[in-house]
Amino acid sequence: MHQRGTISLPIIVVLCAIGFIYYTTVFVFIEDWFGLKTSQGLMNVVGFTTMALMCLLTYGIAIVKDPGQVPETFVPDIEDSETPIHEIKRKGGDLRFCQKCSHYKPPRAHHCRVCKRCVLRMDHHCIWINNCVGHANYKIFFVFVVYAVSACIHSLVLFVGSILHDDPEVEEQSDGSSRLYYIISGLLLVSITMALSILLGWHIYLTLRNKTTIEYHEGVRAMWLAKKVGNIYRHPYDIGPYENLTSVLGPNIFTWVCPTSSHIGPGLRFQTAYDNTQ
């Protein structure tokens, strides 16, 4: 069985990228633009270091935190009046049952072929954290991406600023290693910032609609089938943008960027758009 928390090659690559970007941002960009002993330089060092540490902290938690395991004793109660939706198989209409794990699947749970187990509210398996992104660690993953994008944008601004404010006399005296740092950093920063910004935008979209990546792709098919017979498909777990946001990030706006997830429930039942219509 796949072991979460183990160090893999993608994790080593991510850690090396973080280390390289931190070194060049602090000891090359800030040093060349402001100088590390100036007040502006120190403020940028403190700000960027804080974001880098939060990035590392949330990244580490996302790696080791269990995304949510289905209890072996779980059995759906079809007579429960508080559960208006029971997910069924596309073919046959039976309650969803995992043949590999030998237990029923709660709503929004899916079997991961890599982890070889069912994951609650599974979004996807991420090779960059060597772990699934699911019910229990989705917020941590989301917050990690937020800090990573913020740190990359900060570094990119310092990168551009240090180039525009470069002293011609100092540039003539600098060796080729400094220029190499700028070339490698520029290519790395631009590519990583673009990729992470797209990823963050995607998960903001999913969060505002209370969808997972799996549910999005399933919804595309469901929408097509509904349109084919003249119906309108609505994602059952979409309870409104703000409610969707707080269900993932928590009810307190001041804790949205904190690596905590004490607000989440067991992940066996989720509020739906039909709960208030009963």
PDB file of N, CA, C and O in Angstrom, residues 152-219:
ATOM      1  N   CYS A 152       5.896  33.506  -4.633  1.00  0.00           N
ATOM      2  CA  CYS A 152       6.437  33.585  -5.995  1.00  0.00           C
ATOM      3  C   CYS A 152       6.241  34.977  -6.597  1.00  0.00           C
ATOM      4  O   CYS A 152       7.140  35.517  -7.259  1.00  0.00           O
ATOM      5  N   ILE A 153       5.071  35.571  -6.373  1.00  0.00           N
ATOM      6  CA  ILE A 153       4.807  36.919  -6.889  1.00  0.00           C
ATOM      7  C   ILE A 153       5.729  37.934  -6.219  1.00  0.00           C
ATOM      8  O   ILE A 153       6.276  38.828  -6.876  1.00  0.00           O
ATOM      9  N   HIS A 154       5.907  37.795  -4.907  1.00  0.00           N
ATOM     10  CA  HIS A 154       6.831  38.678  -4.181  1.00  0.00           C
ATOM     11  C   HIS A 154       8.250  38.551  -4.739  1.00  0.00           C
ATOM     12  O   HIS A 154       8.923  39.554  -4.996  1.00  0.00           O
ATOM     13  N   SER A 155       8.690  37.319  -4.939  1.00  0.00           N
ATOM     14  CA  SER A 155      10.024  37.086  -5.484  1.00  0.00           C
ATOM     15  C   SER A 155      10.143  37.635  -6.896  1.00  0.00           C
ATOM     16  O   SER A 155      11.176  38.206  -7.270  1.00  0.00           O
ATOM     17  N   LEU A 156       9.092  37.485  -7.688  1.00  0.00           N
ATOM     18  CA  LEU A 156       9.107  37.962  -9.068  1.00  0.00           C
ATOM     19  C   LEU A 156       9.204  39.488  -9.116  1.00  0.00           C
ATOM     20  O   LEU A 156       9.909  40.051  -9.972  1.00  0.00           O
ATOM     21  N   VAL A 157       8.509  40.168  -8.203  1.00  0.00           N
ATOM     22  CA  VAL A 157       8.590  41.635  -8.134  1.00  0.00           C
ATOM     23  C   VAL A 157      10.005  42.070  -7.771  1.00  0.00           C
ATOM     24  O   VAL A 157      10.552  43.015  -8.360  1.00  0.00           O
ATOM     25  N   LEU A 158      10.600  41.379  -6.805  1.00  0.00           N
ATOM     26  CA  LEU A 158      11.975  41.701  -6.414  1.00  0.00           C
ATOM     27  C   LEU A 158      12.952  41.399  -7.540  1.00  0.00           C
ATOM     28  O   LEU A 158      13.939  42.121  -7.739  1.00  0.00           O
ATOM     29  N   PHE A 159      12.686  40.340  -8.291  1.00  0.00           N
ATOM     30  CA  PHE A 159      13.521  39.975  -9.437  1.00  0.00           C
ATOM     31  C   PHE A 159      13.504  41.081 -10.493  1.00  0.00           C
ATOM     32  O   PHE A 159      14.561  41.538 -10.957  1.00  0.00           O
ATOM     33  N   VAL A 160      12.309  41.535 -10.853  1.00  0.00           N
ATOM     34  CA  VAL A 160      12.183  42.597 -11.862  1.00  0.00           C
ATOM     35  C   VAL A 160      12.764  43.901 -11.337  1.00  0.00           C
ATOM     36  O   VAL A 160      13.479  44.615 -12.056  1.00  0.00           O
ATOM     37  N   GLY A 161      12.464  44.215 -10.065  1.00  0.00           N
ATOM     38  CA  GLY A 161      12.978  45.456  -9.481  1.00  0.00           C
ATOM     39  C   GLY A 161      14.490  45.502  -9.421  1.00  0.00           C
ATOM     40  O   GLY A 161      15.102  46.541  -9.692  1.00  0.00           O
ATOM     41  N   SER A 162      15.111  44.386  -9.070  1.00  0.00           N
ATOM     42  CA  SER A 162      16.578  44.359  -8.976  1.00  0.00           C
ATOM     43  C   SER A 162      17.234  44.521 -10.337  1.00  0.00           C
ATOM     44  O   SER A 162      18.326  45.080 -10.455  1.00  0.00           O
ATOM     45  N   ILE A 163      16.546  44.047 -11.401  1.00  0.00           N
ATOM     46  CA  ILE A 163      17.084  44.223 -12.760  1.00  0.00           C
ATOM     47  C   ILE A 163      16.949  45.669 -13.206  1.00  0.00           C
ATOM     48  O   ILE A 163      17.887  46.262 -13.745  1.00  0.00           O
ATOM     49  N   LEU A 164      15.782  46.273 -12.952  1.00  0.00           N
ATOM     50  CA  LEU A 164      15.534  47.652 -13.384  1.00  0.00           C
ATOM     51  C   LEU A 164      16.371  48.666 -12.621  1.00  0.00           C
ATOM     52  O   LEU A 164      16.695  49.734 -13.152  1.00  0.00           O
ATOM     53  N   HIS A 165      16.711  48.331 -11.374  1.00  0.00           N
ATOM     54  CA  HIS A 165      17.489  49.258 -10.550  1.00  0.00           C
ATOM     55  C   HIS A 165      18.958  48.859 -10.468  1.00  0.00           C
ATOM     56  O   HIS A 165      19.668  49.294  -9.574  1.00  0.00           O
ATOM     57  N   ASP A 166      19.404  48.054 -11.394  1.00  0.00           N
ATOM     58  CA  ASP A 166      20.789  47.582 -11.381  1.00  0.00           C
ATOM     59  C   ASP A 166      21.738  48.727 -11.700  1.00  0.00           C
ATOM     60  O   ASP A 166      21.510  49.505 -12.630  1.00  0.00           O
ATOM     61  N   ASP A 167      22.790  48.835 -10.918  1.00  0.00           N
ATOM     62  CA  ASP A 167      23.815  49.859 -11.128  1.00  0.00           C
ATOM     63  C   ASP A 167      24.755  49.407 -12.249  1.00  0.00           C
ATOM     64  O   ASP A 167      25.371  48.345 -12.139  1.00  0.00           O
ATOM     65  N   PRO A 168      24.909  50.203 -13.321  1.00  0.00           N
ATOM     66  CA  PRO A 168      25.786  49.803 -14.440  1.00  0.00           C
ATOM     67  C   PRO A 168      27.218  49.511 -14.015  1.00  0.00           C
ATOM     68  O   PRO A 168      27.855  48.598 -14.527  1.00  0.00           O
ATOM     69  N   GLU A 169      27.728  50.293 -13.055  1.00  0.00           N
ATOM     70  CA  GLU A 169      29.112  50.081 -12.605  1.00  0.00           C
ATOM     71  C   GLU A 169      29.249  48.758 -11.867  1.00  0.00           C
ATOM     72  O   GLU A 169      30.225  48.027 -12.035  1.00  0.00           O
ATOM     73  N   VAL A 170      28.225  48.453 -11.055  1.00  0.00           N
ATOM     74  CA  VAL A 170      28.261  47.180 -10.325  1.00  0.00           C
ATOM     75  C   VAL A 170      28.102  46.013 -11.281  1.00  0.00           C
ATOM     76  O   VAL A 170      28.718  44.963 -11.129  1.00  0.00           O
ATOM     77  N   GLU A 171      27.277  46.213 -12.328  1.00  0.00           N
ATOM     78  CA  GLU A 171      27.039  45.150 -13.298  1.00  0.00           C
ATOM     79  C   GLU A 171      28.317  44.798 -14.044  1.00  0.00           C
ATOM     80  O   GLU A 171      28.580  43.634 -14.345  1.00  0.00           O
ATOM     81  N   GLU A 172      29.138  45.819 -14.352  1.00  0.00           N
ATOM     82  CA  GLU A 172      30.392  45.566 -15.065  1.00  0.00           C
ATOM     83  C   GLU A 172      31.372  44.773 -14.217  1.00  0.00           C
ATOM     84  O   GLU A 172      32.164  43.981 -14.720  1.00  0.00           O
ATOM     85  N   GLN A 173      31.294  44.998 -12.881  1.00  0.00           N
ATOM     86  CA  GLN A 173      32.226  44.319 -11.983  1.00  0.00           C
ATOM     87  C   GLN A 173      31.752  42.921 -11.581  1.00  0.00           C
ATOM     88  O   GLN A 173      32.526  42.125 -11.075  1.00  0.00           O
ATOM     89  N   SER A 174      30.463  42.647 -11.786  1.00  0.00           N
ATOM     90  CA  SER A 174      29.916  41.349 -11.369  1.00  0.00           C
ATOM     91  C   SER A 174      30.396  40.240 -12.299  1.00  0.00           C
ATOM     92  O   SER A 174      30.618  40.452 -13.484  1.00  0.00           O
ATOM     93  N   ASP A 175      30.519  39.061 -11.751  1.00  0.00           N
ATOM     94  CA  ASP A 175      30.961  37.923 -12.551  1.00  0.00           C
ATOM     95  C   ASP A 175      29.773  37.233 -13.209  1.00  0.00           C
ATOM     96  O   ASP A 175      28.623  37.608 -13.025  1.00  0.00           O
ATOM     97  N   GLY A 176      30.064  36.192 -13.975  1.00  0.00           N
ATOM     98  CA  GLY A 176      29.021  35.496 -14.720  1.00  0.00           C
ATOM     99  C   GLY A 176      28.090  34.701 -13.839  1.00  0.00           C
ATOM    100  O   GLY A 176      26.964  34.399 -14.253  1.00  0.00           O
ATOM    101  N   SER A 177      28.506  34.346 -12.615  1.00  0.00           N
ATOM    102  CA  SER A 177      27.649  33.550 -11.736  1.00  0.00           C
ATOM    103  C   SER A 177      26.392  34.307 -11.340  1.00  0.00           C
ATOM    104  O   SER A 177      25.314  33.732 -11.235  1.00  0.00           O
ATOM    105  N   SER A 178      26.522  35.626 -11.122  1.00  0.00           N
ATOM    106  CA  SER A 178      25.368  36.440 -10.762  1.00  0.00           C
ATOM    107  C   SER A 178      24.359  36.478 -11.899  1.00  0.00           C
ATOM    108  O   SER A 178      23.149  36.380 -11.672  1.00  0.00           O
ATOM    109  N   ARG A 179      24.855  36.622 -13.117  1.00  0.00           N
ATOM    110  CA  ARG A 179      23.953  36.627 -14.275  1.00  0.00           C
ATOM    111  C   ARG A 179      23.284  35.267 -14.443  1.00  0.00           C
ATOM    112  O   ARG A 179      22.119  35.190 -14.831  1.00  0.00           O
ATOM    113  N   LEU A 180      24.020  34.209 -14.144  1.00  0.00           N
ATOM    114  CA  LEU A 180      23.445  32.869 -14.249  1.00  0.00           C
ATOM    115  C   LEU A 180      22.306  32.683 -13.251  1.00  0.00           C
ATOM    116  O   LEU A 180      21.283  32.076 -13.573  1.00  0.00           O
ATOM    117  N   TYR A 181      22.486  33.231 -12.030  1.00  0.00           N
ATOM    118  CA  TYR A 181      21.421  33.182 -11.041  1.00  0.00           C
ATOM    119  C   TYR A 181      20.160  33.855 -11.567  1.00  0.00           C
ATOM    120  O   TYR A 181      19.048  33.350 -11.402  1.00  0.00           O
ATOM    121  N   TYR A 182      20.329  35.004 -12.197  1.00  0.00           N
ATOM    122  CA  TYR A 182      19.185  35.754 -12.719  1.00  0.00           C
ATOM    123  C   TYR A 182      18.491  34.984 -13.843  1.00  0.00           C
ATOM    124  O   TYR A 182      17.254  34.958 -13.919  1.00  0.00           O
ATOM    125  N   ILE A 183      19.260  34.373 -14.715  1.00  0.00           N
ATOM    126  CA  ILE A 183      18.671  33.638 -15.841  1.00  0.00           C
ATOM    127  C   ILE A 183      17.874  32.434 -15.349  1.00  0.00           C
ATOM    128  O   ILE A 183      16.715  32.226 -15.721  1.00  0.00           O
ATOM    129  N   ILE A 184      18.522  31.626 -14.482  1.00  0.00           N
ATOM    130  CA  ILE A 184      17.852  30.431 -13.960  1.00  0.00           C
ATOM    131  C   ILE A 184      16.643  30.818 -13.120  1.00  0.00           C
ATOM    132  O   ILE A 184      15.558  30.238 -13.256  1.00  0.00           O
ATOM    133  N   SER A 185      16.803  31.824 -12.259  1.00  0.00           N
ATOM    134  CA  SER A 185      15.711  32.257 -11.390  1.00  0.00           C
ATOM    135  C   SER A 185      14.541  32.795 -12.197  1.00  0.00           C
ATOM    136  O   SER A 185      13.381  32.535 -11.875  1.00  0.00           O
ATOM    137  N   GLY A 186      14.855  33.573 -13.246  1.00  0.00           N
ATOM    138  CA  GLY A 186      13.795  34.136 -14.076  1.00  0.00           C
ATOM    139  C   GLY A 186      12.965  33.049 -14.735  1.00  0.00           C
ATOM    140  O   GLY A 186      11.724  33.088 -14.700  1.00  0.00           O
ATOM    141  N   LEU A 187      13.636  32.077 -15.328  1.00  0.00           N
ATOM    142  CA  LEU A 187      12.916  30.976 -15.984  1.00  0.00           C
ATOM    143  C   LEU A 187      12.099  30.172 -14.977  1.00  0.00           C
ATOM    144  O   LEU A 187      10.940  29.811 -15.235  1.00  0.00           O
ATOM    145  N   LEU A 188      12.705  29.901 -13.820  1.00  0.00           N
ATOM    146  CA  LEU A 188      12.031  29.103 -12.791  1.00  0.00           C
ATOM    147  C   LEU A 188      10.840  29.855 -12.197  1.00  0.00           C
ATOM    148  O   LEU A 188       9.748  29.293 -12.058  1.00  0.00           O
ATOM    149  N   LEU A 189      11.039  31.130 -11.880  1.00  0.00           N
ATOM    150  CA  LEU A 189       9.984  31.909 -11.244  1.00  0.00           C
ATOM    151  C   LEU A 189       8.776  32.110 -12.154  1.00  0.00           C
ATOM    152  O   LEU A 189       7.633  31.952 -11.722  1.00  0.00           O
ATOM    153  N   VAL A 190       9.044  32.460 -13.406  1.00  0.00           N
ATOM    154  CA  VAL A 190       7.941  32.710 -14.329  1.00  0.00           C
ATOM    155  C   VAL A 190       7.119  31.448 -14.545  1.00  0.00           C
ATOM    156  O   VAL A 190       5.884  31.469 -14.498  1.00  0.00           O
ATOM    157  N   SER A 191       7.794  30.318 -14.767  1.00  0.00           N
ATOM    158  CA  SER A 191       7.078  29.068 -15.024  1.00  0.00           C
ATOM    159  C   SER A 191       6.305  28.592 -13.796  1.00  0.00           C
ATOM    160  O   SER A 191       5.138  28.185 -13.902  1.00  0.00           O
ATOM    161  N   ILE A 192       6.933  28.659 -12.614  1.00  0.00           N
ATOM    162  CA  ILE A 192       6.264  28.202 -11.391  1.00  0.00           C
ATOM    163  C   ILE A 192       5.111  29.127 -11.024  1.00  0.00           C
ATOM    164  O   ILE A 192       4.034  28.667 -10.632  1.00  0.00           O
ATOM    165  N   THR A 193       5.313  30.440 -11.153  1.00  0.00           N
ATOM    166  CA  THR A 193       4.250  31.393 -10.823  1.00  0.00           C
ATOM    167  C   THR A 193       3.037  31.200 -11.720  1.00  0.00           C
ATOM    168  O   THR A 193       1.889  31.210 -11.247  1.00  0.00           O
ATOM    169  N   MET A 194       3.269  30.997 -13.007  1.00  0.00           N
ATOM    170  CA  MET A 194       2.157  30.783 -13.929  1.00  0.00           C
ATOM    171  C   MET A 194       1.416  29.488 -13.605  1.00  0.00           C
ATOM    172  O   MET A 194       0.180  29.459 -13.555  1.00  0.00           O
ATOM    173  N   ALA A 195       2.167  28.408 -13.372  1.00  0.00           N
ATOM    174  CA  ALA A 195       1.550  27.112 -13.093  1.00  0.00           C
ATOM    175  C   ALA A 195       0.751  27.144 -11.790  1.00  0.00           C
ATOM    176  O   ALA A 195      -0.399  26.672 -11.730  1.00  0.00           O
ATOM    177  N   LEU A 196       1.332  27.731 -10.736  1.00  0.00           N
ATOM    178  CA  LEU A 196       0.643  27.776  -9.448  1.00  0.00           C
ATOM    179  C   LEU A 196      -0.542  28.735  -9.474  1.00  0.00           C
ATOM    180  O   LEU A 196      -1.555  28.484  -8.816  1.00  0.00           O
ATOM    181  N   SER A 197      -0.435  29.816 -10.228  1.00  0.00           N
ATOM    182  CA  SER A 197      -1.553  30.761 -10.336  1.00  0.00           C
ATOM    183  C   SER A 197      -2.747  30.106 -11.028  1.00  0.00           C
ATOM    184  O   SER A 197      -3.905  30.300 -10.626  1.00  0.00           O
ATOM    185  N   ILE A 198      -2.473  29.330 -12.063  1.00  0.00           N
ATOM    186  CA  ILE A 198      -3.549  28.591 -12.747  1.00  0.00           C
ATOM    187  C   ILE A 198      -4.164  27.570 -11.797  1.00  0.00           C
ATOM    188  O   ILE A 198      -5.396  27.422 -11.738  1.00  0.00           O
ATOM    189  N   LEU A 199      -3.310  26.869 -11.035  1.00  0.00           N
ATOM    190  CA  LEU A 199      -3.802  25.884 -10.071  1.00  0.00           C
ATOM    191  C   LEU A 199      -4.659  26.549  -9.000  1.00  0.00           C
ATOM    192  O   LEU A 199      -5.731  26.037  -8.640  1.00  0.00           O
ATOM    193  N   LEU A 200      -4.201  27.708  -8.496  1.00  0.00           N
ATOM    194  CA  LEU A 200      -4.958  28.419  -7.472  1.00  0.00           C
ATOM    195  C   LEU A 200      -6.295  28.901  -8.024  1.00  0.00           C
ATOM    196  O   LEU A 200      -7.341  28.761  -7.360  1.00  0.00           O
ATOM    197  N   GLY A 201      -6.282  29.457  -9.226  1.00  0.00           N
ATOM    198  CA  GLY A 201      -7.528  29.903  -9.849  1.00  0.00           C
ATOM    199  C   GLY A 201      -8.515  28.766 -10.022  1.00  0.00           C
ATOM    200  O   GLY A 201      -9.727  28.921  -9.803  1.00  0.00           O
ATOM    201  N   TRP A 202      -8.002  27.592 -10.406  1.00  0.00           N
ATOM    202  CA  TRP A 202      -8.848  26.417 -10.591  1.00  0.00           C
ATOM    203  C   TRP A 202      -9.511  25.997  -9.285  1.00  0.00           C
ATOM    204  O   TRP A 202     -10.705  25.720  -9.235  1.00  0.00           O
ATOM    205  N   HIS A 203      -8.731  25.982  -8.198  1.00  0.00           N
ATOM    206  CA  HIS A 203      -9.285  25.530  -6.924  1.00  0.00           C
ATOM    207  C   HIS A 203     -10.160  26.601  -6.271  1.00  0.00           C
ATOM    208  O   HIS A 203     -11.050  26.258  -5.474  1.00  0.00           O
ATOM    209  N   ILE A 204      -9.947  27.869  -6.585  1.00  0.00           N
ATOM    210  CA  ILE A 204     -10.881  28.904  -6.142  1.00  0.00           C
ATOM    211  C   ILE A 204     -12.227  28.687  -6.818  1.00  0.00           C
ATOM    212  O   ILE A 204     -13.281  28.768  -6.186  1.00  0.00           O
ATOM    213  N   TYR A 205     -12.185  28.400  -8.106  1.00  0.00           N
ATOM    214  CA  TYR A 205     -13.416  28.108  -8.855  1.00  0.00           C
ATOM    215  C   TYR A 205     -14.135  26.901  -8.257  1.00  0.00           C
ATOM    216  O   TYR A 205     -15.363  26.932  -8.036  1.00  0.00           O
ATOM    217  N   LEU A 206     -13.392  25.819  -7.975  1.00  0.00           N
ATOM    218  CA  LEU A 206     -14.005  24.621  -7.412  1.00  0.00           C
ATOM    219  C   LEU A 206     -14.583  24.892  -6.024  1.00  0.00           C
ATOM    220  O   LEU A 206     -15.684  24.430  -5.698  1.00  0.00           O
ATOM    221  N   THR A 207     -13.854  25.653  -5.204  1.00  0.00           N
ATOM    222  CA  THR A 207     -14.293  25.930  -3.841  1.00  0.00           C
ATOM    223  C   THR A 207     -15.569  26.756  -3.828  1.00  0.00           C
ATOM    224  O   THR A 207     -16.488  26.494  -3.048  1.00  0.00           O
ATOM    225  N   LEU A 208     -15.654  27.757  -4.699  1.00  0.00           N
ATOM    226  CA  LEU A 208     -16.838  28.613  -4.746  1.00  0.00           C
ATOM    227  C   LEU A 208     -18.077  27.854  -5.196  1.00  0.00           C
ATOM    228  O   LEU A 208     -19.205  28.294  -4.954  1.00  0.00           O
ATOM    229  N   ARG A 209     -17.867  26.712  -5.864  1.00  0.00           N
ATOM    230  CA  ARG A 209     -18.993  25.885  -6.311  1.00  0.00           C
ATOM    231  C   ARG A 209     -19.092  24.566  -5.545  1.00  0.00           C
ATOM    232  O   ARG A 209     -19.902  23.718  -5.878  1.00  0.00           O
ATOM    233  N   ASN A 210     -18.235  24.432  -4.538  1.00  0.00           N
ATOM    234  CA  ASN A 210     -18.240  23.247  -3.677  1.00  0.00           C
ATOM    235  C   ASN A 210     -18.114  21.963  -4.490  1.00  0.00           C
ATOM    236  O   ASN A 210     -18.856  20.995  -4.279  1.00  0.00           O
ATOM    237  N   LYS A 211     -17.165  21.968  -5.394  1.00  0.00           N
ATOM    238  CA  LYS A 211     -16.901  20.793  -6.213  1.00  0.00           C
ATOM    239  C   LYS A 211     -15.483  20.301  -5.977  1.00  0.00           C
ATOM    240  O   LYS A 211     -14.606  21.047  -5.555  1.00  0.00           O
ATOM    241  N   THR A 212     -15.266  19.037  -6.268  1.00  0.00           N
ATOM    242  CA  THR A 212     -13.917  18.501  -6.346  1.00  0.00           C
ATOM    243  C   THR A 212     -13.554  18.386  -7.830  1.00  0.00           C
ATOM    244  O   THR A 212     -14.421  18.518  -8.700  1.00  0.00           O
ATOM    245  N   THR A 213     -12.297  18.116  -8.094  1.00  0.00           N
ATOM    246  CA  THR A 213     -11.886  17.938  -9.491  1.00  0.00           C
ATOM    247  C   THR A 213     -12.629  16.769 -10.125  1.00  0.00           C
ATOM    248  O   THR A 213     -13.059  16.843 -11.285  1.00  0.00           O
ATOM    249  N   ILE A 214     -12.813  15.693  -9.369  1.00  0.00           N
ATOM    250  CA  ILE A 214     -13.553  14.530  -9.871  1.00  0.00           C
ATOM    251  C   ILE A 214     -14.998  14.900 -10.151  1.00  0.00           C
ATOM    252  O   ILE A 214     -15.565  14.546 -11.192  1.00  0.00           O
ATOM    253  N   GLU A 215     -15.623  15.650  -9.227  1.00  0.00           N
ATOM    254  CA  GLU A 215     -17.020  16.035  -9.399  1.00  0.00           C
ATOM    255  C   GLU A 215     -17.212  16.991 -10.562  1.00  0.00           C
ATOM    256  O   GLU A 215     -18.261  16.995 -11.203  1.00  0.00           O
ATOM    257  N   TYR A 216     -16.208  17.794 -10.837  1.00  0.00           N
ATOM    258  CA  TYR A 216     -16.310  18.697 -11.986  1.00  0.00           C
ATOM    259  C   TYR A 216     -16.443  17.895 -13.278  1.00  0.00           C
ATOM    260  O   TYR A 216     -17.307  18.157 -14.111  1.00  0.00           O
ATOM    261  N   HIS A 217     -15.548  16.912 -13.438  1.00  0.00           N
ATOM    262  CA  HIS A 217     -15.578  16.095 -14.658  1.00  0.00           C
ATOM    263  C   HIS A 217     -16.849  15.246 -14.725  1.00  0.00           C
ATOM    264  O   HIS A 217     -17.411  15.050 -15.809  1.00  0.00           O
ATOM    265  N   GLU A 218     -17.312  14.752 -13.564  1.00  0.00           N
ATOM    266  CA  GLU A 218     -18.569  14.015 -13.544  1.00  0.00           C
ATOM    267  C   GLU A 218     -19.742  14.942 -13.877  1.00  0.00           C
ATOM    268  O   GLU A 218     -20.707  14.543 -14.522  1.00  0.00           O
ATOM    269  N   GLY A 219     -19.652  16.203 -13.421  1.00  0.00           N
ATOM    270  CA  GLY A 219     -20.709  17.166 -13.674  1.00  0.00           C
ATOM    271  C   GLY A 219     -20.840  17.542 -15.134  1.00  0.00           C
ATOM    272  O   GLY A 219     -21.946  17.835 -15.612  1.00  0.00           O
TER     273      GLY A 219
END
